Tab-separated table of C-alpha atoms in Angstrom:
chain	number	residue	atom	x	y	z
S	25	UNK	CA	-3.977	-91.753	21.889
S	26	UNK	CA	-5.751	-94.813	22.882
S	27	UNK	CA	-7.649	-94.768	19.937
S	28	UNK	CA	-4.912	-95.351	17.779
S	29	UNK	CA	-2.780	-97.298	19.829
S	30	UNK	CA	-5.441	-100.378	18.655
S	31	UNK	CA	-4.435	-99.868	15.071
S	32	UNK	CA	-1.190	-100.269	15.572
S	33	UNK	CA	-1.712	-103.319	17.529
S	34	UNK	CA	-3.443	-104.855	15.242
S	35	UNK	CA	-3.529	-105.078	11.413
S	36	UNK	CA	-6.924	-105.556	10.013
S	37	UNK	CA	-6.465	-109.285	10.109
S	38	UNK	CA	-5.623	-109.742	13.288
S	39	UNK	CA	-9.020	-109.989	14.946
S	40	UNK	CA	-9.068	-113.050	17.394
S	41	UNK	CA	-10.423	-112.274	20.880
S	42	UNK	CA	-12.137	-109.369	19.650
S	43	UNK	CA	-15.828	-108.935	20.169
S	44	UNK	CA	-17.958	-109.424	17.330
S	45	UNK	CA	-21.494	-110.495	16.722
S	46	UNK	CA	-23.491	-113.653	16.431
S	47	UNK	CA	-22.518	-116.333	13.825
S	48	UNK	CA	-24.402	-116.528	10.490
S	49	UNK	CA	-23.925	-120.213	9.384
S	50	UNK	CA	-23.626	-118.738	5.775
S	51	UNK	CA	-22.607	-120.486	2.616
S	52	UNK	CA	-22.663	-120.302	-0.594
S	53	UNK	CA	-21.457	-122.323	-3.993
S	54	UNK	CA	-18.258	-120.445	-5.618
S	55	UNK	CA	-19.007	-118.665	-8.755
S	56	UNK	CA	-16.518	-120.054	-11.401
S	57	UNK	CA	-14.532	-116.791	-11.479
S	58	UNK	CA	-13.987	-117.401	-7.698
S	59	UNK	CA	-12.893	-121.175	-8.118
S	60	UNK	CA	-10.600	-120.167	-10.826
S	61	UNK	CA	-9.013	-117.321	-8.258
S	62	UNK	CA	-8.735	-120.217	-5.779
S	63	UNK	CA	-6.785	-122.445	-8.152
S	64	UNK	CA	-5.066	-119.348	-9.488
S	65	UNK	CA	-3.715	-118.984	-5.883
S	66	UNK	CA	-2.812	-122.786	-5.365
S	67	UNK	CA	-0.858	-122.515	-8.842
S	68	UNK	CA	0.735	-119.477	-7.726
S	69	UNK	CA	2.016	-121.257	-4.168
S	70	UNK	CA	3.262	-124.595	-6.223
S	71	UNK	CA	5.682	-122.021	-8.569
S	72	UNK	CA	6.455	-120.581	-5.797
S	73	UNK	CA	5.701	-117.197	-7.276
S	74	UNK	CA	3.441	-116.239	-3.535
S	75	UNK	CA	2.690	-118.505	-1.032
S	76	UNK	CA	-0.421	-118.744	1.411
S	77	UNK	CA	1.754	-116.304	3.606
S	78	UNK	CA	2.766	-113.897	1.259
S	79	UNK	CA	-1.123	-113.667	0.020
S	80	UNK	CA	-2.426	-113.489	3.731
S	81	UNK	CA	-0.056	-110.512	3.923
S	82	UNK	CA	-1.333	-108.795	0.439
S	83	UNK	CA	-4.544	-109.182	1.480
S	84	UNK	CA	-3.482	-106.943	5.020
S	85	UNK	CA	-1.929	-104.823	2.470
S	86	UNK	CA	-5.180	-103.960	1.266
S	87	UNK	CA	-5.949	-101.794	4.534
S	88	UNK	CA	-9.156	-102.097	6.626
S	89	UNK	CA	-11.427	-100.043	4.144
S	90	UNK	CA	-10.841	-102.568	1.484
S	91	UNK	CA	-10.722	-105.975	3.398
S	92	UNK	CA	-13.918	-104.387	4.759
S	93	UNK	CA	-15.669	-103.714	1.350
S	94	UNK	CA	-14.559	-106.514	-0.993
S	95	UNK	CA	-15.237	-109.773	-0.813
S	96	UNK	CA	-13.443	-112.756	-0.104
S	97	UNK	CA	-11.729	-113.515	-3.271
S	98	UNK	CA	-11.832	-109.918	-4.658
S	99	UNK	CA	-9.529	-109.069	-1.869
S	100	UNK	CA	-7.311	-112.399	-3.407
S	101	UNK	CA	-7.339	-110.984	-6.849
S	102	UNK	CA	-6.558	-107.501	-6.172
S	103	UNK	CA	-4.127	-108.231	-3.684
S	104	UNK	CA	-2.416	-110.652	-6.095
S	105	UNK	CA	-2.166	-108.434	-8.927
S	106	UNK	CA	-0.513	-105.766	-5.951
S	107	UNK	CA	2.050	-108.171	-4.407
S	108	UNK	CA	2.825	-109.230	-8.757
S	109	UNK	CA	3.536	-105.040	-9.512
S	110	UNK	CA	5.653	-105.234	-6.701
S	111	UNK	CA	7.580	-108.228	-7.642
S	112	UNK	CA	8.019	-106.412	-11.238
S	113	UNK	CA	6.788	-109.506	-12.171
S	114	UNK	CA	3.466	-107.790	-14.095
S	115	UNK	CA	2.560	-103.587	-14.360
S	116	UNK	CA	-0.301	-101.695	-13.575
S	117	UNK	CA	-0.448	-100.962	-17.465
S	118	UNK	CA	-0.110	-104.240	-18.584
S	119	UNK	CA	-3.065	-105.894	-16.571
S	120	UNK	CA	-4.915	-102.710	-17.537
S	121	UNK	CA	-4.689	-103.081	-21.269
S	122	UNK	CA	-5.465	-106.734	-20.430
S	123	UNK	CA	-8.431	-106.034	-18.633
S	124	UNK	CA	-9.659	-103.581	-21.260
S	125	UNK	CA	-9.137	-106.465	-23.671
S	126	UNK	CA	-11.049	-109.159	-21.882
S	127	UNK	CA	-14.146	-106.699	-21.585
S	128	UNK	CA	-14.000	-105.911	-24.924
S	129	UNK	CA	-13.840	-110.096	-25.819
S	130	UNK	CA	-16.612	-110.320	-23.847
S	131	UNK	CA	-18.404	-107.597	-25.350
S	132	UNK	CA	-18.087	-109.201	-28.743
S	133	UNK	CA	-19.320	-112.222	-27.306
S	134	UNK	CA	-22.423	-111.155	-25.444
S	135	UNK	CA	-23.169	-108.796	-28.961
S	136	UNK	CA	-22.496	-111.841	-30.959
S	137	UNK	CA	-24.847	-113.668	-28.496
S	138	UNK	CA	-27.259	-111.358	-29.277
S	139	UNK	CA	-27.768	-110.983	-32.810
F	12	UNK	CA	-21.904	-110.553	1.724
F	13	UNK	CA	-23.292	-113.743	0.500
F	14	UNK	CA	-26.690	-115.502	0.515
F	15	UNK	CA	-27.074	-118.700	2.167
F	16	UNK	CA	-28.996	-120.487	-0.036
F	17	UNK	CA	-27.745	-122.945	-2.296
F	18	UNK	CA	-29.985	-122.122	-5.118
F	19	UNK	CA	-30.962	-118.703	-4.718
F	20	UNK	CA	-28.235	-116.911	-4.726
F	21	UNK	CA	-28.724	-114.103	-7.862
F	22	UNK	CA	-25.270	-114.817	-9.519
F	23	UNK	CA	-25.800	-118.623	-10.066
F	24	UNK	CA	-28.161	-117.667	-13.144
F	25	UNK	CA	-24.922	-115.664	-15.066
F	26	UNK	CA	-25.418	-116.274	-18.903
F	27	UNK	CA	-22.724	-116.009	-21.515
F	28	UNK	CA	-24.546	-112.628	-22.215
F	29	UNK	CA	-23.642	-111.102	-19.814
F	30	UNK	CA	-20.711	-108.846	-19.052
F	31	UNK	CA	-18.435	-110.440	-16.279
F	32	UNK	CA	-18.022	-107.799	-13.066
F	33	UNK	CA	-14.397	-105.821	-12.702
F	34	UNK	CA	-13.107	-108.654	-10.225
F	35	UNK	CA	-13.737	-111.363	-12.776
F	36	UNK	CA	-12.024	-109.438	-15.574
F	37	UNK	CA	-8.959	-108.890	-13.221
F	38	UNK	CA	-8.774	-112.661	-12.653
F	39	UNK	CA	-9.272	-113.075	-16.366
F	40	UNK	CA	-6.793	-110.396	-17.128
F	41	UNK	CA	-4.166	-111.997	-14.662
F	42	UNK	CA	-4.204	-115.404	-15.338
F	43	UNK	CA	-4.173	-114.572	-19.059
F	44	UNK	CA	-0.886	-112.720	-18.970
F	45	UNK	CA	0.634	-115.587	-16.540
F	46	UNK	CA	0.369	-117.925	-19.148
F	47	UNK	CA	1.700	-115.497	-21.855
F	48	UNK	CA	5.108	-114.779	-20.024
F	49	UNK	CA	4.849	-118.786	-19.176
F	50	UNK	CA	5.043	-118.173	-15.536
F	51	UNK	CA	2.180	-121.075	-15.009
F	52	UNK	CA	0.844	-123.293	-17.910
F	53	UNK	CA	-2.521	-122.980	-19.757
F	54	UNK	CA	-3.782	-125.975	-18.103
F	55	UNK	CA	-3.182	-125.776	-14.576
F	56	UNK	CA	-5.447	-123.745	-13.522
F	57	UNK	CA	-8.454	-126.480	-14.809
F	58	UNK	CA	-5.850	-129.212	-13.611
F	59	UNK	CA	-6.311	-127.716	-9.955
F	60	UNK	CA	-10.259	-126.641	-9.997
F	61	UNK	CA	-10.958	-130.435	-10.819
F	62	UNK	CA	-8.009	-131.307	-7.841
F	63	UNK	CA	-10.108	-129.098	-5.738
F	64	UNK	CA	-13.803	-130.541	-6.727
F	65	UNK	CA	-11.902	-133.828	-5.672
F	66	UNK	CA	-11.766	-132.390	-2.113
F	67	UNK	CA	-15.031	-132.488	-0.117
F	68	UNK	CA	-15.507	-133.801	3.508
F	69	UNK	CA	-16.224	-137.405	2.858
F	70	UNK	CA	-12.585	-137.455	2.607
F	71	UNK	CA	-12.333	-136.249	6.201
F	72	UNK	CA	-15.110	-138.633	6.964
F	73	UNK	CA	-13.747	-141.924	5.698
F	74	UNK	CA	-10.325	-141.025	8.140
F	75	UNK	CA	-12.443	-140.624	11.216
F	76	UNK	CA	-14.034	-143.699	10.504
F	77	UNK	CA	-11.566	-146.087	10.026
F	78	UNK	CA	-9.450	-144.221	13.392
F	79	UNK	CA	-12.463	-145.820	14.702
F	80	UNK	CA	-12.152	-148.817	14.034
F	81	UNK	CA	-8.774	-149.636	13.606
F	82	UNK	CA	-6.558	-148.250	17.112
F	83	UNK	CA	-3.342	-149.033	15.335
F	84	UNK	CA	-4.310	-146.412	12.461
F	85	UNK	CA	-5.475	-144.161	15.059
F	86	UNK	CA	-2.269	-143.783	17.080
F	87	UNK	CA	-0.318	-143.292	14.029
F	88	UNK	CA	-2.848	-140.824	12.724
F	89	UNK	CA	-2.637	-138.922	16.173
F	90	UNK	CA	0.999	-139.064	15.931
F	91	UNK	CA	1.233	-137.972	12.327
F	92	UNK	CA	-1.858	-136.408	10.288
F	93	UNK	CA	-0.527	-136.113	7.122
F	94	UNK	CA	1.140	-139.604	7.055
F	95	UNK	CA	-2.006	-141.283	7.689
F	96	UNK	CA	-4.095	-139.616	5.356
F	97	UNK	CA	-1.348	-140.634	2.496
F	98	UNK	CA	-1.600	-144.001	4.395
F	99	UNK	CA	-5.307	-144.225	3.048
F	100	UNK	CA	-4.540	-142.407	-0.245
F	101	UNK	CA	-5.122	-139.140	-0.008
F	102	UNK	CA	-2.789	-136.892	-1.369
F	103	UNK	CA	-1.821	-133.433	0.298
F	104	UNK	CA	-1.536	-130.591	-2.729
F	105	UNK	CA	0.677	-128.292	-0.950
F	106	UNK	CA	3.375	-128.275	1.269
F	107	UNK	CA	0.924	-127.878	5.158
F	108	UNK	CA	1.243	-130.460	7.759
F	109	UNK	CA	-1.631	-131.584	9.468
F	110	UNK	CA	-2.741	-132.356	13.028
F	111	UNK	CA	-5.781	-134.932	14.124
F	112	UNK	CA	-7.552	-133.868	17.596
F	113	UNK	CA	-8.529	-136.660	19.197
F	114	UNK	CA	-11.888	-135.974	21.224
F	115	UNK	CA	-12.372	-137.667	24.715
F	116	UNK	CA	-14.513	-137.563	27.275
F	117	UNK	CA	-12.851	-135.110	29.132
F	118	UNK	CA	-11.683	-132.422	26.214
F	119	UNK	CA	-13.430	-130.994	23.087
F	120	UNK	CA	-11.593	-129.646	20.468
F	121	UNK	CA	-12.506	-126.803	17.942
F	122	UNK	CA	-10.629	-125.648	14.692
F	123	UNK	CA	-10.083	-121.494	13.299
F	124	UNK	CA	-8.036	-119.439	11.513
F	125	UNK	CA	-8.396	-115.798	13.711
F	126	UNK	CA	-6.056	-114.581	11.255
F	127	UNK	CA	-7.748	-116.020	7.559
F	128	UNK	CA	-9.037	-118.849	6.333
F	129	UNK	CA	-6.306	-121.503	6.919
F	130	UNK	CA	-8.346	-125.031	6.955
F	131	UNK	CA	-7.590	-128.818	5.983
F	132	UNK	CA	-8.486	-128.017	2.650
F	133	UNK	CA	-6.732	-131.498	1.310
F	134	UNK	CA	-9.283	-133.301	3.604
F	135	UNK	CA	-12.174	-131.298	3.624
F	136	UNK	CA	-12.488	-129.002	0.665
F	137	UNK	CA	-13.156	-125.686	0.894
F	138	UNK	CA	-14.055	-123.686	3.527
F	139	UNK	CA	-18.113	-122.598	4.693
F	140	UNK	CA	-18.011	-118.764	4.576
F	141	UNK	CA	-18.621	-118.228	8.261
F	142	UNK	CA	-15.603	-120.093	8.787
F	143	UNK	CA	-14.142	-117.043	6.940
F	144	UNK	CA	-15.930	-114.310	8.352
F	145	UNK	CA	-15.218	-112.166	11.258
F	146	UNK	CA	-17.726	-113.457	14.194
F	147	UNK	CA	-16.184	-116.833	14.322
F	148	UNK	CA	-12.563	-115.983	14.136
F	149	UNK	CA	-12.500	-113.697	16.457
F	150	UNK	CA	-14.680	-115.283	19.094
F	151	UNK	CA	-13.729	-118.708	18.437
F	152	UNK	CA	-10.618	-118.170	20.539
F	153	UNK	CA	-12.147	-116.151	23.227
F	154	UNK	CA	-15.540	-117.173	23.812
F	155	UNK	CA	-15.781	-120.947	22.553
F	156	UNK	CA	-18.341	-121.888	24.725
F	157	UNK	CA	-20.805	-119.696	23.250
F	158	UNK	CA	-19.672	-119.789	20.031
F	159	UNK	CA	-20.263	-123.928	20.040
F	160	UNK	CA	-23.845	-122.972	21.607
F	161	UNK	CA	-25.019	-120.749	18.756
F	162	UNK	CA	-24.410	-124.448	16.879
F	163	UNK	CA	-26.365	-125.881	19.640
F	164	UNK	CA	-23.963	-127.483	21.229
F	165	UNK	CA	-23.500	-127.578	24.732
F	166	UNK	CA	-20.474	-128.970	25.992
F	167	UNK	CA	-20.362	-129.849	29.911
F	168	UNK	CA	-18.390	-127.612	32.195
F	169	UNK	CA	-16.210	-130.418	33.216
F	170	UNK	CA	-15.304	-130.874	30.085
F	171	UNK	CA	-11.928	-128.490	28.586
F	172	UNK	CA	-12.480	-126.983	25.056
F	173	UNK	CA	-8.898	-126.349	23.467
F	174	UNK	CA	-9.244	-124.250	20.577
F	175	UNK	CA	-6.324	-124.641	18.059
F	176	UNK	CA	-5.722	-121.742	15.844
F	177	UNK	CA	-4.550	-123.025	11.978
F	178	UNK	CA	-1.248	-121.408	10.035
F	179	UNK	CA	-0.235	-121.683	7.030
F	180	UNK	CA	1.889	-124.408	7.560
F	181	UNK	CA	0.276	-126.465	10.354
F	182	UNK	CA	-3.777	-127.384	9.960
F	183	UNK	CA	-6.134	-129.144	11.968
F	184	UNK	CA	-8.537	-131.763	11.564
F	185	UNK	CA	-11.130	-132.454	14.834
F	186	UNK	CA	-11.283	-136.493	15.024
F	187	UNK	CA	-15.083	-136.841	16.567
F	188	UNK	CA	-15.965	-139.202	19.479
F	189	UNK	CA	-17.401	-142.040	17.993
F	190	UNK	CA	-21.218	-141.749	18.685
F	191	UNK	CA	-22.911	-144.128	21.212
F	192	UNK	CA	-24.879	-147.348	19.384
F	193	UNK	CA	-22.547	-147.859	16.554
F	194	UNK	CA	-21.270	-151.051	18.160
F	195	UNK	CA	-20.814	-153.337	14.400
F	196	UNK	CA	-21.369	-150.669	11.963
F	197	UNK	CA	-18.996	-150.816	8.619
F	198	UNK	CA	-16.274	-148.095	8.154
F	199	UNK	CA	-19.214	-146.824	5.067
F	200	UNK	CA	-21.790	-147.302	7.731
F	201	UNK	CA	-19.582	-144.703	10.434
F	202	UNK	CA	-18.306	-142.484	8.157
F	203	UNK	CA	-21.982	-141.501	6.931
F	204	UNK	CA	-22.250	-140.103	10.617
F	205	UNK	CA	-19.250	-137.882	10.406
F	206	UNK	CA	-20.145	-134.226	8.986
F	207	UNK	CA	-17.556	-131.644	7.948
F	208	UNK	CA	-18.942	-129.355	10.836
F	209	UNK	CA	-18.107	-132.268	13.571
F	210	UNK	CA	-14.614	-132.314	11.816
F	211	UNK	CA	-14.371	-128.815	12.424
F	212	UNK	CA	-15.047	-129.066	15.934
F	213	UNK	CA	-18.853	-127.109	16.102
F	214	UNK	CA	-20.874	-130.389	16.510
F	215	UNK	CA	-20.642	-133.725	17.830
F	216	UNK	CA	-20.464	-136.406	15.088
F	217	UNK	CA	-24.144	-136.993	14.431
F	218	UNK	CA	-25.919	-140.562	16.790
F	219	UNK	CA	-27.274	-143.102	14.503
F	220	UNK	CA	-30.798	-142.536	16.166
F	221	UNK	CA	-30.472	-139.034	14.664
F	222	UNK	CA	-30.004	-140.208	11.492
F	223	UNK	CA	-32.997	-142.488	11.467
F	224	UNK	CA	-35.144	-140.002	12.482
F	225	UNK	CA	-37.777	-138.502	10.652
């Protein structure tokens, strides 16, 4: 019981106070993919379409698994596109096809590159 | 997760060649069909990156310095955060408030988000990935002492740290104490001492001596 009384005291965000190990003073320059999810999400708060809140949340949404394996703004993107399905503002279907599309622009792109 | 290095990391050298990962394509894919139902415009998104490349800590910097020099700017910057950095001309993007923390002699202040990433992004940019990750939220809050030690600061016993935990509403922004031997120097001259990690609260603002040093 005490083993899973701590996961429902805390969400997978919620980790001040507990113990974790020595800080890496890590860094790094965002890739432009990762700036553009940044502004994405600032563009998204100004239209009030989901605020910093309402992200933090999607991103607890996620569960520990994922907020464990992704990365910081792969965690923003999926949980953005989760929190939009939701909203019925975009479907899984749509941003499939899309996604299909954009790898197939690129594709052309890197083949066009190429020859 | 990531590399530290500026220059070494293995994704800076992308080419158009090759095939952006699943993450990027979801972004891609996203935005893309945003701008098709005209829920955002086409030209926001740049708009905002080059608001954001606007944002780095010199920002910060130039605040702490003239608080400084100028006592009457300091009390109204103490009293209201966001007022006095419009007061100087820089603009807040989103709707947060912000709070200065005046160091003294007898308290040290330190800045976190144990819950995400919430910093005083209008001020200072963006945020140094271990400001992000796990080890300093959660023992920012709990063990500060240490925490400020494994950044080589040591602050005196007699001396309270008050850690202030960020929302997304309210920030923070850690006003330094201004460093011993800068009796004279220009606002330029100050705010050259004052480093986004003092700002955050992990380091004293850095002593001119230091600065001339080898």
């Amino acid at each position: 019981m005490t083993e899973t009384r701590a996961l429902v005291e805390r969400l997978p965000n919620d980790i001040g106070g507990v113990k974790s190990a020595p800080i890496q003073q890590v860094e790094h320059e965002l890739l432009p993919w990762e700036k553009r999810c940044h502004a994405l999400a600032d563009v998204l708060d100004f239209h009030k379409i989901i605020n910093t809140e309402e992200k933090r949340r999607g991103v607890e949404a996620l569960g520990a698994e994922m907020v464990n394996a992704l990365s910081y703004y792969e965690r923003w993107i999926v949980a953005f596109a989760n929190i939009l399905f939701q909203r019925r503002v975009l479907t899984p279907t749509e941003v499939a096809r899309k996604m299909d599309e954009v790898a197939a622009r690129s594709d052309d792109i890197s083949q066009a590159a190429k020859a | 997760m990531h590399e530290s290095n500026e220059h070494g990391h293995p994704h800076a050298e992308i080419s158009h060649t090759e095939r952006p990962g699943y993450y990027e394509i979801m972004e891609t894919a996203v935005r893309e069909l945003l701008v098709e139902k005209q829920l955002i415009g086409a030209g926001e998104i740049r708009r905002q990156i080059e608001v954001l490349d606007s944002r780095t800590p010199a920002l910060g910097a130039k605040i702490v310095a003239r608080a400084w020099l100028d006592p009457d700017f300091k009390a109204r910057l103490l009293k209201n955060g966001r007022a006095g950095c419009e007061e100087l001309g820089i603009s807040f993007y989103d709707d947060t408030g912000l709070i200065v923390l005046e160091n003294t002699e007898k308290v040290h202040n330190l800045i976190v988000c144990t819950l995400c990433s919430c910093y005083p992004r209008p001020v200072l940019g963006l945020p140094p990935d271990w400001y992000k990750l796990k080890p300093y939220r959660s023992r920012a809050v709990s063990e500060p002492r240490a925490v400020l030690a494994e950044f080589g600061t040591i602050i005196p016993d007699d001396v309270e740290i008050r850690v202030s935990d960020s929302t997304s509403m309210v920030r923070y922004l850690v006003l330094p104490r201004r460093p011993e031997g800068t009796e004279g120097f220009t606002e330029e001259q100050l705010a050259a001492l004052v480093t986004r990690d003092a700002m955050i609260g992990v380091i004293p603002a850095n002593s001119p001596a230091a600065e001339n040093a080898p």
